[in-house]
PDB file of N, CA and C in Angstrom:
ATOM      1  N   MET P   1    -186.674  22.705 -17.678  1.00  0.00           N
ATOM      2  CA  MET P   1    -187.238  22.249 -16.395  1.00  0.00           C
ATOM      3  C   MET P   1    -188.596  22.004 -16.006  1.00  0.00           C
ATOM      4  N   PRO P   2    -189.412  22.030 -16.986  1.00  0.00           N
ATOM      5  CA  PRO P   2    -190.942  21.895 -16.944  1.00  0.00           C
ATOM      6  C   PRO P   2    -191.255  20.401 -16.484  1.00  0.00           C
ATOM      7  N   ASP P   3    -190.311  19.549 -16.953  1.00  0.00           N
ATOM      8  CA  ASP P   3    -190.603  18.033 -16.625  1.00  0.00           C
ATOM      9  C   ASP P   3    -190.130  17.711 -15.202  1.00  0.00           C
ATOM     10  N   GLU P   4    -189.523  18.661 -14.098  1.00  0.00           N
ATOM     11  CA  GLU P   4    -189.479  18.340 -12.993  1.00  0.00           C
ATOM     12  C   GLU P   4    -190.504  18.574 -11.969  1.00  0.00           C
ATOM     13  N   ALA P   5    -190.702  17.614 -11.162  1.00  0.00           N
ATOM     14  CA  ALA P   5    -191.866  17.744 -10.189  1.00  0.00           C
ATOM     15  C   ALA P   5    -191.308  18.624  -9.010  1.00  0.00           C
ATOM     16  N   VAL P   6    -192.216  19.637  -8.531  1.00  0.00           N
ATOM     17  CA  VAL P   6    -192.050  20.471  -7.335  1.00  0.00           C
ATOM     18  C   VAL P   6    -192.219  19.468  -6.175  1.00  0.00           C
ATOM     19  N   ILE P   7    -191.147  19.310  -5.407  1.00  0.00           N
ATOM     20  CA  ILE P   7    -191.164  18.499  -4.323  1.00  0.00           C
ATOM     21  C   ILE P   7    -191.193  19.180  -2.911  1.00  0.00           C
ATOM     22  N   ALA P   8    -190.959  20.720  -3.070  1.00  0.00           N
ATOM     23  CA  ALA P   8    -191.007  21.332  -1.761  1.00  0.00           C
ATOM     24  C   ALA P   8    -191.056  22.926  -2.060  1.00  0.00           C
ATOM     25  N   VAL P   9    -191.665  23.390  -1.184  1.00  0.00           N
ATOM     26  CA  VAL P   9    -191.898  25.100  -1.291  1.00  0.00           C
ATOM     27  C   VAL P   9    -191.788  25.617   0.176  1.00  0.00           C
ATOM     28  N   GLY P  10    -190.920  26.686   0.272  1.00  0.00           N
ATOM     29  CA  GLY P  10    -190.642  26.956   1.664  1.00  0.00           C
ATOM     30  C   GLY P  10    -190.153  28.529   1.660  1.00  0.00           C
ATOM     31  N   PHE P  11    -190.373  29.276   2.882  1.00  0.00           N
ATOM     32  CA  PHE P  11    -190.177  30.517   3.146  1.00  0.00           C
ATOM     33  C   PHE P  11    -188.687  30.554   3.635  1.00  0.00           C
ATOM     34  N   LEU P  12    -187.713  31.124   3.028  1.00  0.00           N
ATOM     35  CA  LEU P  12    -186.242  31.195   3.675  1.00  0.00           C
ATOM     36  C   LEU P  12    -185.963  32.749   3.707  1.00  0.00           C
ATOM     37  N   THR P  13    -185.039  32.677   4.909  1.00  0.00           N
ATOM     38  CA  THR P  13    -184.405  34.193   5.135  1.00  0.00           C
ATOM     39  C   THR P  13    -183.458  34.191   4.467  1.00  0.00           C
ATOM     40  N   GLN P  14    -182.667  35.525   4.569  1.00  0.00           N
ATOM     41  CA  GLN P  14    -181.460  35.782   3.863  1.00  0.00           C
ATOM     42  C   GLN P  14    -180.295  34.859   4.425  1.00  0.00           C
ATOM     43  N   HIS P  15    -180.609  34.722   5.701  1.00  0.00           N
ATOM     44  CA  HIS P  15    -179.462  33.685   6.357  1.00  0.00           C
ATOM     45  C   HIS P  15    -179.790  32.303   5.783  1.00  0.00           C
ATOM     46  N   ASP P  16    -180.821  31.762   5.688  1.00  0.00           N
ATOM     47  CA  ASP P  16    -181.014  30.495   5.052  1.00  0.00           C
ATOM     48  C   ASP P  16    -180.295  30.252   3.876  1.00  0.00           C
ATOM     49  N   LEU P  17    -180.544  31.263   2.612  1.00  0.00           N
ATOM     50  CA  LEU P  17    -179.926  31.348   1.671  1.00  0.00           C
ATOM     51  C   LEU P  17    -178.290  31.385   1.514  1.00  0.00           C
ATOM     52  N   THR P  18    -177.899  32.120   2.683  1.00  0.00           N
ATOM     53  CA  THR P  18    -176.370  32.220   2.793  1.00  0.00           C
ATOM     54  C   THR P  18    -175.903  30.838   3.481  1.00  0.00           C
ATOM     55  N   VAL P  19    -176.475  30.290   4.231  1.00  0.00           N
ATOM     56  CA  VAL P  19    -176.212  28.745   4.725  1.00  0.00           C
ATOM     57  C   VAL P  19    -176.370  27.968   3.686  1.00  0.00           C
ATOM     58  N   LEU P  20    -177.211  28.049   2.676  1.00  0.00           N
ATOM     59  CA  LEU P  20    -177.361  27.064   1.568  1.00  0.00           C
ATOM     60  C   LEU P  20    -176.228  27.139   0.479  1.00  0.00           C
ATOM     61  N   GLY P  21    -175.671  28.383   0.433  1.00  0.00           N
ATOM     62  CA  GLY P  21    -174.462  28.532  -0.397  1.00  0.00           C
ATOM     63  C   GLY P  21    -175.015  29.011  -1.592  1.00  0.00           C
ATOM     64  N   ARG P  22    -173.753  29.406  -2.387  1.00  0.00           N
ATOM     65  CA  ARG P  22    -173.937  30.093  -3.809  1.00  0.00           C
ATOM     66  C   ARG P  22    -174.499  29.067  -4.687  1.00  0.00           C
ATOM     67  N   GLY P  23    -174.538  27.873  -4.627  1.00  0.00           N
ATOM     68  CA  GLY P  23    -174.967  26.916  -5.563  1.00  0.00           C
ATOM     69  C   GLY P  23    -176.512  26.758  -5.518  1.00  0.00           C
ATOM     70  N   PHE P  24    -177.296  27.177  -4.636  1.00  0.00           N
ATOM     71  CA  PHE P  24    -178.564  27.242  -4.377  1.00  0.00           C
ATOM     72  C   PHE P  24    -179.088  28.560  -5.127  1.00  0.00           C
ATOM     73  N   GLN P  25    -179.665  28.264  -6.422  1.00  0.00           N
ATOM     74  CA  GLN P  25    -180.055  29.367  -7.376  1.00  0.00           C
ATOM     75  C   GLN P  25    -181.488  29.480  -7.449  1.00  0.00           C
ATOM     76  N   ARG P  26    -182.312  28.359  -7.067  1.00  0.00           N
ATOM     77  CA  ARG P  26    -183.612  28.251  -7.588  1.00  0.00           C
ATOM     78  C   ARG P  26    -184.725  28.874  -6.530  1.00  0.00           C
ATOM     79  N   TYR P  27    -184.451  30.194  -6.364  1.00  0.00           N
ATOM     80  CA  TYR P  27    -185.405  30.910  -5.284  1.00  0.00           C
ATOM     81  C   TYR P  27    -185.867  32.106  -6.185  1.00  0.00           C
ATOM     82  N   MET P  28    -187.057  32.599  -5.497  1.00  0.00           N
ATOM     83  CA  MET P  28    -187.839  33.535  -5.949  1.00  0.00           C
ATOM     84  C   MET P  28    -188.147  34.678  -4.758  1.00  0.00           C
ATOM     85  N   PRO P  29    -187.445  35.862  -4.818  1.00  0.00           N
ATOM     86  CA  PRO P  29    -187.489  36.864  -3.881  1.00  0.00           C
ATOM     87  C   PRO P  29    -188.922  37.255  -3.718  1.00  0.00           C
ATOM     88  N   VAL P  30    -189.529  37.650  -2.738  1.00  0.00           N
ATOM     89  CA  VAL P  30    -190.894  38.284  -2.633  1.00  0.00           C
ATOM     90  C   VAL P  30    -190.472  39.675  -1.871  1.00  0.00           C
ATOM     91  N   ASP P  31    -191.559  40.712  -2.221  1.00  0.00           N
ATOM     92  CA  ASP P  31    -191.566  41.905  -1.534  1.00  0.00           C
ATOM     93  C   ASP P  31    -191.939  41.676   0.059  1.00  0.00           C
ATOM     94  N   HIS P  32    -191.375  42.233   0.846  1.00  0.00           N
ATOM     95  CA  HIS P  32    -191.864  42.323   2.290  1.00  0.00           C
ATOM     96  C   HIS P  32    -193.223  43.163   2.369  1.00  0.00           C
ATOM     97  N   ASP P  33    -194.202  42.433   2.530  1.00  0.00           N
ATOM     98  CA  ASP P  33    -195.555  42.890   2.567  1.00  0.00           C
ATOM     99  C   ASP P  33    -196.447  41.643   3.189  1.00  0.00           C
ATOM    100  N   ASP P  34    -197.699  42.164   3.469  1.00  0.00           N
ATOM    101  CA  ASP P  34    -198.438  40.861   4.035  1.00  0.00           C
ATOM    102  C   ASP P  34    -199.243  40.060   3.089  1.00  0.00           C
ATOM    103  N   VAL P  35    -198.648  39.824   1.964  1.00  0.00           N
ATOM    104  CA  VAL P  35    -199.226  38.952   0.965  1.00  0.00           C
ATOM    105  C   VAL P  35    -199.284  37.501   1.463  1.00  0.00           C
ATOM    106  N   PHE P  36    -198.491  37.192   2.257  1.00  0.00           N
ATOM    107  CA  PHE P  36    -198.318  35.877   2.804  1.00  0.00           C
ATOM    108  C   PHE P  36    -198.865  35.693   4.316  1.00  0.00           C
ATOM    109  N   ALA P  37    -199.385  37.000   4.737  1.00  0.00           N
ATOM    110  CA  ALA P  37    -199.681  36.857   6.228  1.00  0.00           C
ATOM    111  C   ALA P  37    -200.794  35.907   6.679  1.00  0.00           C
ATOM    112  N   ASP P  38    -201.795  35.704   5.795  1.00  0.00           N
ATOM    113  CA  ASP P  38    -202.754  34.813   6.206  1.00  0.00           C
ATOM    114  C   ASP P  38    -202.242  33.239   6.000  1.00  0.00           C
ATOM    115  N   LEU P  39    -201.394  33.002   5.003  1.00  0.00           N
ATOM    116  CA  LEU P  39    -201.054  31.727   4.833  1.00  0.00           C
ATOM    117  C   LEU P  39    -200.034  31.258   6.033  1.00  0.00           C
ATOM    118  N   VAL P  40    -199.169  32.232   6.436  1.00  0.00           N
ATOM    119  CA  VAL P  40    -198.337  31.963   7.619  1.00  0.00           C
ATOM    120  C   VAL P  40    -199.345  31.844   8.800  1.00  0.00           C
ATOM    121  N   ASP P  41    -200.183  32.607   8.853  1.00  0.00           N
ATOM    122  CA  ASP P  41    -201.075  32.546  10.311  1.00  0.00           C
ATOM    123  C   ASP P  41    -201.562  31.226  10.361  1.00  0.00           C
ATOM    124  N   ARG P  42    -202.213  30.785   9.273  1.00  0.00           N
ATOM    125  CA  ARG P  42    -202.907  29.376   8.777  1.00  0.00           C
ATOM    126  C   ARG P  42    -201.759  28.205   9.205  1.00  0.00           C
ATOM    127  N   LEU P  43    -200.539  28.262   8.899  1.00  0.00           N
ATOM    128  CA  LEU P  43    -199.558  27.474   8.982  1.00  0.00           C
ATOM    129  C   LEU P  43    -199.309  27.380  10.598  1.00  0.00           C
ATOM    130  N   ASP P  44    -199.467  28.547  11.159  1.00  0.00           N
ATOM    131  CA  ASP P  44    -198.830  28.428  12.521  1.00  0.00           C
ATOM    132  C   ASP P  44    -199.947  27.762  13.501  1.00  0.00           C
ATOM    133  N   GLN P  45    -201.289  27.407  13.022  1.00  0.00           N
ATOM    134  CA  GLN P  45    -202.301  26.614  13.563  1.00  0.00           C
ATOM    135  C   GLN P  45    -202.069  25.150  13.363  1.00  0.00           C
ATOM    136  N   ILE P  46    -201.089  24.871  12.686  1.00  0.00           N
ATOM    137  CA  ILE P  46    -200.870  23.214  12.388  1.00  0.00           C
ATOM    138  C   ILE P  46    -199.865  22.626  13.466  1.00  0.00           C
ATOM    139  N   GLU P  47    -200.151  21.479  13.983  1.00  0.00           N
ATOM    140  CA  GLU P  47    -199.172  20.866  14.536  1.00  0.00           C
ATOM    141  C   GLU P  47    -198.622  19.661  14.122  1.00  0.00           C
ATOM    142  N   VAL P  48    -197.513  19.549  14.038  1.00  0.00           N
ATOM    143  CA  VAL P  48    -196.711  18.464  13.155  1.00  0.00           C
ATOM    144  C   VAL P  48    -196.437  17.354  14.301  1.00  0.00           C
ATOM    145  N   SER P  49    -196.442  16.013  13.918  1.00  0.00           N
ATOM    146  CA  SER P  49    -196.152  14.989  14.753  1.00  0.00           C
ATOM    147  C   SER P  49    -195.630  13.810  14.142  1.00  0.00           C
ATOM    148  N   PRO P  50    -194.534  13.415  14.543  1.00  0.00           N
ATOM    149  CA  PRO P  50    -194.131  12.052  13.765  1.00  0.00           C
ATOM    150  C   PRO P  50    -194.810  10.972  13.524  1.00  0.00           C
ATOM    151  N   LEU P  51    -194.769  10.323  12.462  1.00  0.00           N
ATOM    152  CA  LEU P  51    -195.767   9.267  11.954  1.00  0.00           C
ATOM    153  C   LEU P  51    -194.906   8.169  11.298  1.00  0.00           C
ATOM    154  N   GLY P  52    -194.470   7.327  11.757  1.00  0.00           N
ATOM    155  CA  GLY P  52    -193.382   6.243  11.061  1.00  0.00           C
ATOM    156  C   GLY P  52    -192.219   6.802  10.535  1.00  0.00           C
ATOM    157  N   ARG P  53    -192.369   6.789   9.237  1.00  0.00           N
ATOM    158  CA  ARG P  53    -191.029   7.432   8.489  1.00  0.00           C
ATOM    159  C   ARG P  53    -191.522   8.894   8.036  1.00  0.00           C
ATOM    160  N   GLY P  54    -192.532   9.293   8.369  1.00  0.00           N
ATOM    161  CA  GLY P  54    -193.091  10.608   7.684  1.00  0.00           C
ATOM    162  C   GLY P  54    -193.515  11.629   8.951  1.00  0.00           C
ATOM    163  N   VAL P  55    -194.520  12.365   8.577  1.00  0.00           N
ATOM    164  CA  VAL P  55    -195.211  13.252   9.693  1.00  0.00           C
ATOM    165  C   VAL P  55    -196.689  13.513   9.196  1.00  0.00           C
ATOM    166  N   THR P  56    -197.435  13.787  10.162  1.00  0.00           N
ATOM    167  CA  THR P  56    -198.733  13.928  10.156  1.00  0.00           C
ATOM    168  C   THR P  56    -198.946  15.482  10.488  1.00  0.00           C
ATOM    169  N   LEU P  57    -199.846  16.016   9.686  1.00  0.00           N
ATOM    170  CA  LEU P  57    -200.354  17.664   9.886  1.00  0.00           C
ATOM    171  C   LEU P  57    -201.763  17.740  10.705  1.00  0.00           C
ATOM    172  N   MET P  58    -201.739  18.237  11.728  1.00  0.00           N
ATOM    173  CA  MET P  58    -203.108  18.176  12.309  1.00  0.00           C
ATOM    174  C   MET P  58    -203.437  19.734  13.016  1.00  0.00           C
ATOM    175  N   PRO P  59    -204.680  20.254  12.760  1.00  0.00           N
ATOM    176  CA  PRO P  59    -205.089  21.569  13.399  1.00  0.00           C
ATOM    177  C   PRO P  59    -204.661  21.328  14.904  1.00  0.00           C
ATOM    178  N   LYS P  60    -203.984  22.403  15.356  1.00  0.00           N
ATOM    179  CA  LYS P  60    -203.793  22.648  16.853  1.00  0.00           C
ATOM    180  C   LYS P  60    -205.211  22.682  17.641  1.00  0.00           C
ATOM    181  N   SER P  61    -205.230  21.902  18.736  1.00  0.00           N
ATOM    182  CA  SER P  61    -206.342  21.943  19.521  1.00  0.00           C
ATOM    183  C   SER P  61    -206.516  22.924  20.502  1.00  0.00           C
TER     184      SER P  61
END
């Protein structure tokens, strides 16, 4: 699978995995710690707005 391009990365809960079903196997569990706390805090500062057929990400004012 090295020839496949990564098109998405996401944080999923156990409920999300349950909804996706048994066919979704390409996930990597992470320990529950603060390793991603800074990243999540920074993502919380982004405002998402529709833009044509996509979205634009802007810092919240």
